[in-house]
């Protein structure tokens, strides 16, 4: 009788261990899915932050351009300055090409 009781208890323990292992495997799988989703969401947030920063820079540039008052004389002067910058940039590119 004692043997039967021990076997019954052992079978019950084995069944409980199997249930615990099954629960553990399911929780581990859920955890891995959550970790993957978390990484994906972090990447999305980083991408959105980059986009927001870009939009903020565009807005700042637009405000600067809008605040500039350019008359006819200033327009010609600004064109000359920009042309000078372009010439300098082309010189730099040429020097880099030689290296």
PDB file of N, CA and C in Angstrom, residues 7-97:
ATOM      1  N   UNK A   7       4.034   5.866  -5.409  1.00  0.00           N
ATOM      2  CA  UNK A   7       3.957   5.943  -6.869  1.00  0.00           C
ATOM      3  C   UNK A   7       2.934   6.998  -7.307  1.00  0.00           C
ATOM      4  N   UNK A   8       1.833   7.061  -6.612  1.00  0.00           N
ATOM      5  CA  UNK A   8       0.810   8.058  -6.932  1.00  0.00           C
ATOM      6  C   UNK A   8       1.360   9.460  -6.707  1.00  0.00           C
ATOM      7  N   UNK A   9       2.028   9.638  -5.596  1.00  0.00           N
ATOM      8  CA  UNK A   9       2.619  10.950  -5.313  1.00  0.00           C
ATOM      9  C   UNK A   9       3.696  11.300  -6.335  1.00  0.00           C
ATOM     10  N   UNK A  10       4.488  10.304  -6.703  1.00  0.00           N
ATOM     11  CA  UNK A  10       5.524  10.519  -7.700  1.00  0.00           C
ATOM     12  C   UNK A  10       4.907  10.896  -9.051  1.00  0.00           C
ATOM     13  N   UNK A  11       3.869  10.207  -9.441  1.00  0.00           N
ATOM     14  CA  UNK A  11       3.176  10.529 -10.688  1.00  0.00           C
ATOM     15  C   UNK A  11       2.598  11.950 -10.639  1.00  0.00           C
ATOM     16  N   UNK A  12       2.033  12.313  -9.515  1.00  0.00           N
ATOM     17  CA  UNK A  12       1.489  13.668  -9.356  1.00  0.00           C
ATOM     18  C   UNK A  12       2.601  14.722  -9.474  1.00  0.00           C
ATOM     19  N   UNK A  13       3.734  14.423  -8.841  1.00  0.00           N
ATOM     20  CA  UNK A  13       4.866  15.344  -8.920  1.00  0.00           C
ATOM     21  C   UNK A  13       5.388  15.464 -10.353  1.00  0.00           C
ATOM     22  N   UNK A  14       5.476  14.337 -11.048  1.00  0.00           N
ATOM     23  CA  UNK A  14       5.932  14.357 -12.440  1.00  0.00           C
ATOM     24  C   UNK A  14       4.982  15.181 -13.312  1.00  0.00           C
ATOM     25  N   UNK A  15       3.690  15.002 -13.092  1.00  0.00           N
ATOM     26  CA  UNK A  15       2.691  15.756 -13.853  1.00  0.00           C
ATOM     27  C   UNK A  15       2.836  17.254 -13.576  1.00  0.00           C
ATOM     28  N   UNK A  16       3.037  17.614 -12.304  1.00  0.00           N
ATOM     29  CA  UNK A  16       3.202  19.022 -11.937  1.00  0.00           C
ATOM     30  C   UNK A  16       4.473  19.611 -12.537  1.00  0.00           C
ATOM     31  N   UNK A  17       5.557  18.823 -12.555  1.00  0.00           N
ATOM     32  CA  UNK A  17       6.818  19.291 -13.140  1.00  0.00           C
ATOM     33  C   UNK A  17       6.629  19.524 -14.637  1.00  0.00           C
ATOM     34  N   UNK A  18       5.932  18.617 -15.319  1.00  0.00           N
ATOM     35  CA  UNK A  18       5.667  18.779 -16.747  1.00  0.00           C
ATOM     36  C   UNK A  18       4.834  20.039 -16.996  1.00  0.00           C
ATOM     37  N   UNK A  19       3.835  20.281 -16.152  1.00  0.00           N
ATOM     38  CA  UNK A  19       3.014  21.490 -16.293  1.00  0.00           C
ATOM     39  C   UNK A  19       3.858  22.746 -16.073  1.00  0.00           C
ATOM     40  N   UNK A  20       4.729  22.700 -15.066  1.00  0.00           N
ATOM     41  CA  UNK A  20       5.599  23.844 -14.802  1.00  0.00           C
ATOM     42  C   UNK A  20       6.554  24.095 -15.960  1.00  0.00           C
ATOM     43  N   UNK A  21       7.111  23.035 -16.521  1.00  0.00           N
ATOM     44  CA  UNK A  21       8.007  23.176 -17.662  1.00  0.00           C
ATOM     45  C   UNK A  21       7.271  23.741 -18.879  1.00  0.00           C
ATOM     46  N   UNK A  22       6.050  23.293 -19.069  1.00  0.00           N
ATOM     47  CA  UNK A  22       5.243  23.812 -20.172  1.00  0.00           C
ATOM     48  C   UNK A  22       4.942  25.297 -19.963  1.00  0.00           C
ATOM     49  N   UNK A  23       4.565  25.662 -18.745  1.00  0.00           N
ATOM     50  CA  UNK A  23       4.310  27.066 -18.421  1.00  0.00           C
ATOM     51  C   UNK A  23       5.577  27.909 -18.607  1.00  0.00           C
ATOM     52  N   UNK A  24       6.702  27.364 -18.168  1.00  0.00           N
ATOM     53  CA  UNK A  24       7.974  28.066 -18.313  1.00  0.00           C
ATOM     54  C   UNK A  24       8.290  28.308 -19.791  1.00  0.00           C
ATOM     55  N   UNK A  25       8.118  27.288 -20.606  1.00  0.00           N
ATOM     56  CA  UNK A  25       8.398  27.421 -22.039  1.00  0.00           C
ATOM     57  C   UNK A  25       7.490  28.486 -22.667  1.00  0.00           C
ATOM     58  N   UNK A  26       6.223  28.502 -22.293  1.00  0.00           N
ATOM     59  CA  UNK A  26       5.286  29.491 -22.827  1.00  0.00           C
ATOM     60  C   UNK A  26       5.675  30.905 -22.381  1.00  0.00           C
ATOM     61  N   UNK A  27       6.031  31.055 -21.109  1.00  0.00           N
ATOM     62  CA  UNK A  27       6.442  32.368 -20.604  1.00  0.00           C
ATOM     63  C   UNK A  27       7.736  32.833 -21.265  1.00  0.00           C
ATOM     64  N   UNK A  28       8.653  31.923 -21.490  1.00  0.00           N
ATOM     65  CA  UNK A  28       9.911  32.273 -22.160  1.00  0.00           C
ATOM     66  C   UNK A  28       9.633  32.735 -23.582  1.00  0.00           C
ATOM     67  N   UNK A  29       8.743  32.039 -24.273  1.00  0.00           N
ATOM     68  CA  UNK A  29       8.380  32.421 -25.632  1.00  0.00           C
ATOM     69  C   UNK A  29       7.715  33.802 -25.646  1.00  0.00           C
ATOM     70  N   UNK A  30       6.805  34.033 -24.714  1.00  0.00           N
ATOM     71  CA  UNK A  30       6.150  35.344 -24.603  1.00  0.00           C
ATOM     72  C   UNK A  30       7.176  36.443 -24.319  1.00  0.00           C
ATOM     73  N   UNK A  31       8.119  36.158 -23.444  1.00  0.00           N
ATOM     74  CA  UNK A  31       9.164  37.124 -23.107  1.00  0.00           C
ATOM     75  C   UNK A  31      10.007  37.464 -24.327  1.00  0.00           C
ATOM     76  N   UNK A  32      10.389  36.446 -25.100  1.00  0.00           N
ATOM     77  CA  UNK A  32      11.185  36.674 -26.301  1.00  0.00           C
ATOM     78  C   UNK A  32      10.422  37.527 -27.312  1.00  0.00           C
ATOM     79  N   UNK A  33       9.130  37.267 -27.455  1.00  0.00           N
ATOM     80  CA  UNK A  33       8.301  38.067 -28.362  1.00  0.00           C
ATOM     81  C   UNK A  33       8.230  39.515 -27.883  1.00  0.00           C
ATOM     82  N   UNK A  34       8.078  39.704 -26.587  1.00  0.00           N
ATOM     83  CA  UNK A  34       8.022  41.058 -26.024  1.00  0.00           C
ATOM     84  C   UNK A  34       9.354  41.789 -26.223  1.00  0.00           C
ATOM     85  N   UNK A  35      10.436  41.090 -26.048  1.00  0.00           N
ATOM     86  CA  UNK A  35      11.761  41.692 -26.234  1.00  0.00           C
ATOM     87  C   UNK A  35      11.943  42.136 -27.695  1.00  0.00           C
ATOM     88  N   UNK A  36      11.545  41.284 -28.629  1.00  0.00           N
ATOM     89  CA  UNK A  36      11.646  41.620 -30.050  1.00  0.00           C
ATOM     90  C   UNK A  36      10.768  42.819 -30.378  1.00  0.00           C
ATOM     91  N   UNK A  37       9.550  42.818 -29.870  1.00  0.00           N
ATOM     92  CA  UNK A  37       8.644  43.944 -30.109  1.00  0.00           C
ATOM     93  C   UNK A  37       9.200  45.226 -29.496  1.00  0.00           C
ATOM     94  N   UNK A  38       9.780  45.112 -28.318  1.00  0.00           N
ATOM     95  CA  UNK A  38      10.384  46.270 -27.657  1.00  0.00           C
ATOM     96  C   UNK A  38      11.509  46.857 -28.506  1.00  0.00           C
ATOM     97  N   UNK A  39      12.372  46.020 -29.045  1.00  0.00           N
ATOM     98  CA  UNK A  39      13.463  46.490 -29.892  1.00  0.00           C
ATOM     99  C   UNK A  39      12.915  47.165 -31.152  1.00  0.00           C
ATOM    100  N   UNK A  40      11.874  46.581 -31.721  1.00  0.00           N
ATOM    101  CA  UNK A  40      11.257  47.156 -32.914  1.00  0.00           C
ATOM    102  C   UNK A  40      10.665  48.531 -32.594  1.00  0.00           C
ATOM    103  N   UNK A  41       9.984  48.641 -31.469  1.00  0.00           N
ATOM    104  CA  UNK A  41       9.378  49.917 -31.081  1.00  0.00           C
ATOM    105  C   UNK A  41      10.445  50.977 -30.780  1.00  0.00           C
ATOM    106  N   UNK A  42      11.547  50.563 -30.166  1.00  0.00           N
ATOM    107  CA  UNK A  42      12.641  51.504 -29.909  1.00  0.00           C
ATOM    108  C   UNK A  42      13.215  52.035 -31.222  1.00  0.00           C
ATOM    109  N   UNK A  43      13.350  51.153 -32.210  1.00  0.00           N
ATOM    110  CA  UNK A  43      13.857  51.580 -33.519  1.00  0.00           C
ATOM    111  C   UNK A  43      12.886  52.564 -34.170  1.00  0.00           C
ATOM    112  N   UNK A  44      11.585  52.307 -34.030  1.00  0.00           N
ATOM    113  CA  UNK A  44      10.586  53.222 -34.583  1.00  0.00           C
ATOM    114  C   UNK A  44      10.656  54.584 -33.901  1.00  0.00           C
ATOM    115  N   UNK A  45      10.816  54.583 -32.593  1.00  0.00           N
ATOM    116  CA  UNK A  45      10.911  55.841 -31.853  1.00  0.00           C
ATOM    117  C   UNK A  45      12.141  56.620 -32.295  1.00  0.00           C
ATOM    118  N   UNK A  46      13.259  55.935 -32.454  1.00  0.00           N
ATOM    119  CA  UNK A  46      14.489  56.598 -32.899  1.00  0.00           C
ATOM    120  C   UNK A  46      14.297  57.201 -34.288  1.00  0.00           C
ATOM    121  N   UNK A  47      13.650  56.449 -35.174  1.00  0.00           N
ATOM    122  CA  UNK A  47      13.379  56.952 -36.526  1.00  0.00           C
ATOM    123  C   UNK A  47      12.467  58.180 -36.479  1.00  0.00           C
ATOM    124  N   UNK A  48      11.452  58.129 -35.651  1.00  0.00           N
ATOM    125  CA  UNK A  48      10.538  59.273 -35.531  1.00  0.00           C
ATOM    126  C   UNK A  48      11.249  60.478 -34.921  1.00  0.00           C
ATOM    127  N   UNK A  49      12.104  60.261 -33.950  1.00  0.00           N
ATOM    128  CA  UNK A  49      12.862  61.371 -33.367  1.00  0.00           C
ATOM    129  C   UNK A  49      13.770  62.019 -34.407  1.00  0.00           C
ATOM    130  N   UNK A  50      14.373  61.193 -35.259  1.00  0.00           N
ATOM    131  CA  UNK A  50      15.216  61.729 -36.326  1.00  0.00           C
ATOM    132  C   UNK A  50      14.386  62.568 -37.288  1.00  0.00           C
ATOM    133  N   UNK A  51      13.209  62.069 -37.637  1.00  0.00           N
ATOM    134  CA  UNK A  51      12.331  62.821 -38.536  1.00  0.00           C
ATOM    135  C   UNK A  51      11.891  64.140 -37.909  1.00  0.00           C
ATOM    136  N   UNK A  52      11.548  64.095 -36.638  1.00  0.00           N
ATOM    137  CA  UNK A  52      11.124  65.318 -35.942  1.00  0.00           C
ATOM    138  C   UNK A  52      12.257  66.330 -35.928  1.00  0.00           C
ATOM    139  N   UNK A  53      13.455  65.871 -35.643  1.00  0.00           N
ATOM    140  CA  UNK A  53      14.620  66.760 -35.637  1.00  0.00           C
ATOM    141  C   UNK A  53      14.825  67.388 -37.005  1.00  0.00           C
ATOM    142  N   UNK A  54      14.675  66.582 -38.039  1.00  0.00           N
ATOM    143  CA  UNK A  54      14.822  67.085 -39.404  1.00  0.00           C
ATOM    144  C   UNK A  54      13.763  68.145 -39.703  1.00  0.00           C
ATOM    145  N   UNK A  55      12.531  67.878 -39.308  1.00  0.00           N
ATOM    146  CA  UNK A  55      11.457  68.854 -39.531  1.00  0.00           C
ATOM    147  C   UNK A  55      11.708  70.135 -38.749  1.00  0.00           C
ATOM    148  N   UNK A  56      12.228  69.996 -37.536  1.00  0.00           N
ATOM    149  CA  UNK A  56      12.518  71.185 -36.729  1.00  0.00           C
ATOM    150  C   UNK A  56      13.603  72.019 -37.400  1.00  0.00           C
ATOM    151  N   UNK A  57      14.625  71.356 -37.956  1.00  0.00           N
ATOM    152  CA  UNK A  57      15.679  72.085 -38.657  1.00  0.00           C
ATOM    153  C   UNK A  57      15.126  72.785 -39.893  1.00  0.00           C
ATOM    154  N   UNK A  58      14.239  72.109 -40.617  1.00  0.00           N
ATOM    155  CA  UNK A  58      13.636  72.727 -41.789  1.00  0.00           C
ATOM    156  C   UNK A  58      12.808  73.944 -41.393  1.00  0.00           C
ATOM    157  N   UNK A  59      12.103  73.834 -40.276  1.00  0.00           N
ATOM    158  CA  UNK A  59      11.299  74.954 -39.799  1.00  0.00           C
ATOM    159  C   UNK A  59      12.189  76.126 -39.422  1.00  0.00           C
ATOM    160  N   UNK A  60      13.297  75.850 -38.747  1.00  0.00           N
ATOM    161  CA  UNK A  60      14.234  76.916 -38.372  1.00  0.00           C
ATOM    162  C   UNK A  60      14.787  77.612 -39.611  1.00  0.00           C
ATOM    163  N   UNK A  61      15.170  76.820 -40.599  1.00  0.00           N
ATOM    164  CA  UNK A  61      15.707  77.395 -41.829  1.00  0.00           C
ATOM    165  C   UNK A  61      14.641  78.235 -42.521  1.00  0.00           C
ATOM    166  N   UNK A  62      13.420  77.727 -42.556  1.00  0.00           N
ATOM    167  CA  UNK A  62      12.334  78.483 -43.186  1.00  0.00           C
ATOM    168  C   UNK A  62      12.111  79.807 -42.475  1.00  0.00           C
ATOM    169  N   UNK A  63      12.155  79.801 -41.153  1.00  0.00           N
ATOM    170  CA  UNK A  63      11.970  81.045 -40.393  1.00  0.00           C
ATOM    171  C   UNK A  63      13.094  82.034 -40.680  1.00  0.00           C
ATOM    172  N   UNK A  64      14.315  81.537 -40.783  1.00  0.00           N
ATOM    173  CA  UNK A  64      15.459  82.417 -41.082  1.00  0.00           C
ATOM    174  C   UNK A  64      15.286  83.033 -42.465  1.00  0.00           C
ATOM    175  N   UNK A  65      14.917  82.216 -43.430  1.00  0.00           N
ATOM    176  CA  UNK A  65      14.743  82.707 -44.793  1.00  0.00           C
ATOM    177  C   UNK A  65      13.609  83.725 -44.849  1.00  0.00           C
ATOM    178  N   UNK A  66      12.510  83.432 -44.157  1.00  0.00           N
ATOM    179  CA  UNK A  66      11.368  84.350 -44.163  1.00  0.00           C
ATOM    180  C   UNK A  66      11.704  85.670 -43.492  1.00  0.00           C
ATOM    181  N   UNK A  67      12.584  85.624 -42.496  1.00  0.00           N
ATOM    182  CA  UNK A  67      12.917  86.850 -41.772  1.00  0.00           C
ATOM    183  C   UNK A  67      13.891  87.734 -42.551  1.00  0.00           C
ATOM    184  N   UNK A  68      14.517  87.178 -43.569  1.00  0.00           N
ATOM    185  CA  UNK A  68      15.460  87.957 -44.362  1.00  0.00           C
ATOM    186  C   UNK A  68      14.686  88.863 -45.315  1.00  0.00           C
ATOM    187  N   UNK A  69      14.990  90.140 -45.249  1.00  0.00           N
ATOM    188  CA  UNK A  69      14.398  91.093 -46.177  1.00  0.00           C
ATOM    189  C   UNK A  69      15.454  91.390 -47.219  1.00  0.00           C
ATOM    190  N   UNK A  70      15.145  91.089 -48.444  1.00  0.00           N
ATOM    191  CA  UNK A  70      16.123  91.260 -49.500  1.00  0.00           C
ATOM    192  C   UNK A  70      15.561  92.249 -50.512  1.00  0.00           C
ATOM    193  N   UNK A  71      16.262  93.372 -50.635  1.00  0.00           N
ATOM    194  CA  UNK A  71      15.889  94.349 -51.652  1.00  0.00           C
ATOM    195  C   UNK A  71      16.603  94.023 -52.951  1.00  0.00           C
ATOM    196  N   UNK A  72      16.420  94.862 -53.967  1.00  0.00           N
ATOM    197  CA  UNK A  72      17.049  94.590 -55.255  1.00  0.00           C
ATOM    198  C   UNK A  72      18.564  94.622 -55.152  1.00  0.00           C
ATOM    199  N   UNK A  73      19.121  95.610 -54.457  1.00  0.00           N
ATOM    200  CA  UNK A  73      20.581  95.702 -54.296  1.00  0.00           C
ATOM    201  C   UNK A  73      21.085  94.540 -53.448  1.00  0.00           C
ATOM    202  N   UNK A  74      20.340  94.230 -52.376  1.00  0.00           N
ATOM    203  CA  UNK A  74      20.729  93.125 -51.505  1.00  0.00           C
ATOM    204  C   UNK A  74      20.669  91.795 -52.250  1.00  0.00           C
ATOM    205  N   UNK A  75      19.702  91.675 -53.136  1.00  0.00           N
ATOM    206  CA  UNK A  75      19.551  90.450 -53.901  1.00  0.00           C
ATOM    207  C   UNK A  75      20.780  90.199 -54.763  1.00  0.00           C
ATOM    208  N   UNK A  76      21.255  91.229 -55.412  1.00  0.00           N
ATOM    209  CA  UNK A  76      22.454  91.095 -56.255  1.00  0.00           C
ATOM    210  C   UNK A  76      23.672  90.785 -55.402  1.00  0.00           C
ATOM    211  N   UNK A  77      23.757  91.437 -54.253  1.00  0.00           N
ATOM    212  CA  UNK A  77      24.875  91.207 -53.337  1.00  0.00           C
ATOM    213  C   UNK A  77      24.851  89.778 -52.814  1.00  0.00           C
ATOM    214  N   UNK A  78      23.661  89.290 -52.441  1.00  0.00           N
ATOM    215  CA  UNK A  78      23.502  87.929 -51.944  1.00  0.00           C
ATOM    216  C   UNK A  78      23.879  86.929 -53.033  1.00  0.00           C
ATOM    217  N   UNK A  79      23.493  87.203 -54.268  1.00  0.00           N
ATOM    218  CA  UNK A  79      23.832  86.328 -55.388  1.00  0.00           C
ATOM    219  C   UNK A  79      25.346  86.261 -55.554  1.00  0.00           C
ATOM    220  N   UNK A  80      26.014  87.397 -55.438  1.00  0.00           N
ATOM    221  CA  UNK A  80      27.474  87.420 -55.569  1.00  0.00           C
ATOM    222  C   UNK A  80      28.144  86.611 -54.455  1.00  0.00           C
ATOM    223  N   UNK A  81      27.629  86.745 -53.246  1.00  0.00           N
ATOM    224  CA  UNK A  81      28.192  85.994 -52.115  1.00  0.00           C
ATOM    225  C   UNK A  81      28.013  84.495 -52.335  1.00  0.00           C
ATOM    226  N   UNK A  82      26.820  84.095 -52.759  1.00  0.00           N
ATOM    227  CA  UNK A  82      26.562  82.674 -53.000  1.00  0.00           C
ATOM    228  C   UNK A  82      27.448  82.164 -54.127  1.00  0.00           C
ATOM    229  N   UNK A  83      27.600  82.945 -55.190  1.00  0.00           N
ATOM    230  CA  UNK A  83      28.492  82.540 -56.289  1.00  0.00           C
ATOM    231  C   UNK A  83      29.921  82.362 -55.791  1.00  0.00           C
ATOM    232  N   UNK A  84      30.363  83.248 -54.896  1.00  0.00           N
ATOM    233  CA  UNK A  84      31.703  83.122 -54.316  1.00  0.00           C
ATOM    234  C   UNK A  84      31.848  81.837 -53.525  1.00  0.00           C
ATOM    235  N   UNK A  85      30.804  81.504 -52.739  1.00  0.00           N
ATOM    236  CA  UNK A  85      30.837  80.254 -51.975  1.00  0.00           C
ATOM    237  C   UNK A  85      30.912  79.055 -52.912  1.00  0.00           C
ATOM    238  N   UNK A  86      30.143  79.104 -53.985  1.00  0.00           N
ATOM    239  CA  UNK A  86      30.133  77.987 -54.939  1.00  0.00           C
ATOM    240  C   UNK A  86      31.512  77.826 -55.569  1.00  0.00           C
ATOM    241  N   UNK A  87      32.163  78.929 -55.916  1.00  0.00           N
ATOM    242  CA  UNK A  87      33.506  78.856 -56.497  1.00  0.00           C
ATOM    243  C   UNK A  87      34.495  78.245 -55.506  1.00  0.00           C
ATOM    244  N   UNK A  88      34.386  78.657 -54.238  1.00  0.00           N
ATOM    245  CA  UNK A  88      35.280  78.103 -53.205  1.00  0.00           C
ATOM    246  C   UNK A  88      35.038  76.611 -53.021  1.00  0.00           C
ATOM    247  N   UNK A  89      33.777  76.216 -53.027  1.00  0.00           N
ATOM    248  CA  UNK A  89      33.442  74.789 -52.875  1.00  0.00           C
ATOM    249  C   UNK A  89      34.004  74.005 -54.047  1.00  0.00           C
ATOM    250  N   UNK A  90      33.874  74.549 -55.259  1.00  0.00           N
ATOM    251  CA  UNK A  90      34.411  73.862 -56.440  1.00  0.00           C
ATOM    252  C   UNK A  90      35.932  73.724 -56.362  1.00  0.00           C
ATOM    253  N   UNK A  91      36.602  74.750 -55.826  1.00  0.00           N
ATOM    254  CA  UNK A  91      38.050  74.665 -55.652  1.00  0.00           C
ATOM    255  C   UNK A  91      38.409  73.537 -54.668  1.00  0.00           C
ATOM    256  N   UNK A  92      37.652  73.496 -53.573  1.00  0.00           N
ATOM    257  CA  UNK A  92      37.898  72.436 -52.570  1.00  0.00           C
ATOM    258  C   UNK A  92      37.688  71.064 -53.167  1.00  0.00           C
ATOM    259  N   UNK A  93      36.636  70.915 -53.958  1.00  0.00           N
ATOM    260  CA  UNK A  93      36.368  69.626 -54.599  1.00  0.00           C
ATOM    261  C   UNK A  93      37.505  69.266 -55.543  1.00  0.00           C
ATOM    262  N   UNK A  94      37.991  70.251 -56.292  1.00  0.00           N
ATOM    263  CA  UNK A  94      39.097  70.006 -57.211  1.00  0.00           C
ATOM    264  C   UNK A  94      40.348  69.555 -56.444  1.00  0.00           C
ATOM    265  N   UNK A  95      40.635  70.211 -55.323  1.00  0.00           N
ATOM    266  CA  UNK A  95      41.801  69.815 -54.525  1.00  0.00           C
ATOM    267  C   UNK A  95      41.636  68.423 -53.955  1.00  0.00           C
ATOM    268  N   UNK A  96      40.441  68.084 -53.537  1.00  0.00           N
ATOM    269  CA  UNK A  96      40.193  66.732 -53.037  1.00  0.00           C
ATOM    270  C   UNK A  96      40.357  65.691 -54.135  1.00  0.00           C
ATOM    271  N   UNK A  97      39.963  66.075 -55.371  1.00  0.00           N
ATOM    272  CA  UNK A  97      40.109  65.159 -56.493  1.00  0.00           C
ATOM    273  C   UNK A  97      41.557  64.886 -56.846  1.00  0.00           C
TER     274      UNK A  97
END
